[in-house]
Amino acid sequence: MGLRGPLKIRQYVDFDVDGKMFRVHEITFRTEKTEGEFVLDIPSKEFTAEHARELAEARAEEIDKAVG
């Protein structure tokens, strides 16, 4: 149960409510029990490949448990 297949990762620039620019990594993943893709965002200053995989695996397990 959990993460299925490789992760897709892209970096982009976003703006907060005060107009300050910040970089974000968008992680796209699939789960074993669902169709489609799910996305989570990680601030670039917190991003590592290992951390991204851990977060995606945890989220995938939550989603799979929710759908039964």
PDB file of C-alpha atoms in Angstrom:
ATOM      1  CA  MET A   1       0.000   0.000   0.000  1.00  0.00           C
ATOM      2  CA  GLY A   2       1.238   3.482  -0.723  1.00  0.00           C
ATOM      3  CA  LEU A   3       3.366   5.117  -3.348  1.00  0.00           C
ATOM      4  CA  ARG A   4       3.305   3.783  -6.924  1.00  0.00           C
ATOM      5  CA  GLY A   5       5.833   4.628  -9.600  1.00  0.00           C
ATOM      6  CA  PRO A   6       8.398   7.414  -9.819  1.00  0.00           C
ATOM      7  CA  LEU A   7       7.807  10.917  -8.518  1.00  0.00           C
ATOM      8  CA  LYS A   8       7.600  13.945 -10.768  1.00  0.00           C
ATOM      9  CA  ILE A   9       9.298  17.022  -9.350  1.00  0.00           C
ATOM     10  CA  ARG A  10       9.267  20.573 -10.675  1.00  0.00           C
ATOM     11  CA  GLN A  11      10.430  23.841  -9.184  1.00  0.00           C
ATOM     12  CA  TYR A  12       8.495  27.069  -9.585  1.00  0.00           C
ATOM     13  CA  VAL A  13       8.286  30.561  -8.148  1.00  0.00           C
ATOM     14  CA  ASP A  14       5.233  31.705  -6.186  1.00  0.00           C
ATOM     15  CA  PHE A  15       4.264  34.811  -4.243  1.00  0.00           C
ATOM     16  CA  ASP A  16       2.894  35.131  -0.724  1.00  0.00           C
ATOM     17  CA  VAL A  17       0.086  37.502   0.304  1.00  0.00           C
ATOM     18  CA  ASP A  18       2.607  40.310   0.853  1.00  0.00           C
ATOM     19  CA  GLY A  19       4.000  39.924  -2.664  1.00  0.00           C
ATOM     20  CA  LYS A  20       7.271  38.316  -1.560  1.00  0.00           C
ATOM     21  CA  MET A  21       8.658  35.781  -4.006  1.00  0.00           C
ATOM     22  CA  PHE A  22       9.579  32.266  -2.864  1.00  0.00           C
ATOM     23  CA  ARG A  23      10.572  29.019  -4.571  1.00  0.00           C
ATOM     24  CA  VAL A  24       8.557  25.840  -4.233  1.00  0.00           C
ATOM     25  CA  HIS A  25       9.078  22.241  -5.348  1.00  0.00           C
ATOM     26  CA  GLU A  26       5.897  20.584  -6.608  1.00  0.00           C
ATOM     27  CA  ILE A  27       5.853  16.815  -6.074  1.00  0.00           C
ATOM     28  CA  THR A  28       3.410  14.798  -8.202  1.00  0.00           C
ATOM     29  CA  PHE A  29       2.750  11.166  -7.282  1.00  0.00           C
ATOM     30  CA  ARG A  30       0.324   8.268  -7.705  1.00  0.00           C
ATOM     31  CA  THR A  31      -0.950   5.768  -5.171  1.00  0.00           C
ATOM     32  CA  GLU A  32      -1.477   2.022  -5.472  1.00  0.00           C
ATOM     33  CA  LYS A  33      -5.237   2.093  -4.838  1.00  0.00           C
ATOM     34  CA  THR A  34      -6.323   5.194  -6.765  1.00  0.00           C
ATOM     35  CA  GLU A  35      -6.311   6.563 -10.301  1.00  0.00           C
ATOM     36  CA  GLY A  36      -4.929   9.955 -11.172  1.00  0.00           C
ATOM     37  CA  GLU A  37      -2.158  12.017  -9.668  1.00  0.00           C
ATOM     38  CA  PHE A  38      -1.803  13.885  -6.403  1.00  0.00           C
ATOM     39  CA  VAL A  39       0.338  16.950  -5.748  1.00  0.00           C
ATOM     40  CA  LEU A  40       2.075  18.326  -2.694  1.00  0.00           C
ATOM     41  CA  ASP A  41       4.259  21.414  -2.414  1.00  0.00           C
ATOM     42  CA  ILE A  42       7.477  21.718  -0.419  1.00  0.00           C
ATOM     43  CA  PRO A  43       9.274  25.041   0.109  1.00  0.00           C
ATOM     44  CA  SER A  44      12.623  24.847  -1.690  1.00  0.00           C
ATOM     45  CA  LYS A  45      14.552  25.597   1.487  1.00  0.00           C
ATOM     46  CA  GLU A  46      13.118  22.361   2.999  1.00  0.00           C
ATOM     47  CA  PHE A  47      13.501  20.236  -0.144  1.00  0.00           C
ATOM     48  CA  THR A  48      15.689  17.162  -0.466  1.00  0.00           C
ATOM     49  CA  ALA A  49      14.923  14.146  -2.647  1.00  0.00           C
ATOM     50  CA  GLU A  50      14.737  11.900   0.410  1.00  0.00           C
ATOM     51  CA  HIS A  51      12.366  14.274   2.236  1.00  0.00           C
ATOM     52  CA  ALA A  52      10.143  14.526  -0.863  1.00  0.00           C
ATOM     53  CA  ARG A  53       9.891  10.739  -1.121  1.00  0.00           C
ATOM     54  CA  GLU A  54       9.099  10.408   2.607  1.00  0.00           C
ATOM     55  CA  LEU A  55       6.312  12.996   2.397  1.00  0.00           C
ATOM     56  CA  ALA A  56       4.865  11.458  -0.777  1.00  0.00           C
ATOM     57  CA  GLU A  57       4.933   7.946   0.728  1.00  0.00           C
ATOM     58  CA  ALA A  58       3.185   9.141   3.893  1.00  0.00           C
ATOM     59  CA  ARG A  59       0.524  11.031   1.916  1.00  0.00           C
ATOM     60  CA  ALA A  60       0.003   8.059  -0.435  1.00  0.00           C
ATOM     61  CA  GLU A  61      -0.567   5.736   2.528  1.00  0.00           C
ATOM     62  CA  GLU A  62      -3.100   8.178   4.027  1.00  0.00           C
ATOM     63  CA  ILE A  63      -4.973   8.387   0.718  1.00  0.00           C
ATOM     64  CA  ASP A  64      -4.984   4.608   0.203  1.00  0.00           C
ATOM     65  CA  LYS A  65      -6.278   4.034   3.753  1.00  0.00           C
ATOM     66  CA  ALA A  66      -9.037   6.602   3.205  1.00  0.00           C
ATOM     67  CA  VAL A  67     -10.309   4.879   0.054  1.00  0.00           C
ATOM     68  CA  GLY A  68     -10.150   1.454   1.696  1.00  0.00           C
TER      69      GLY A  68
END
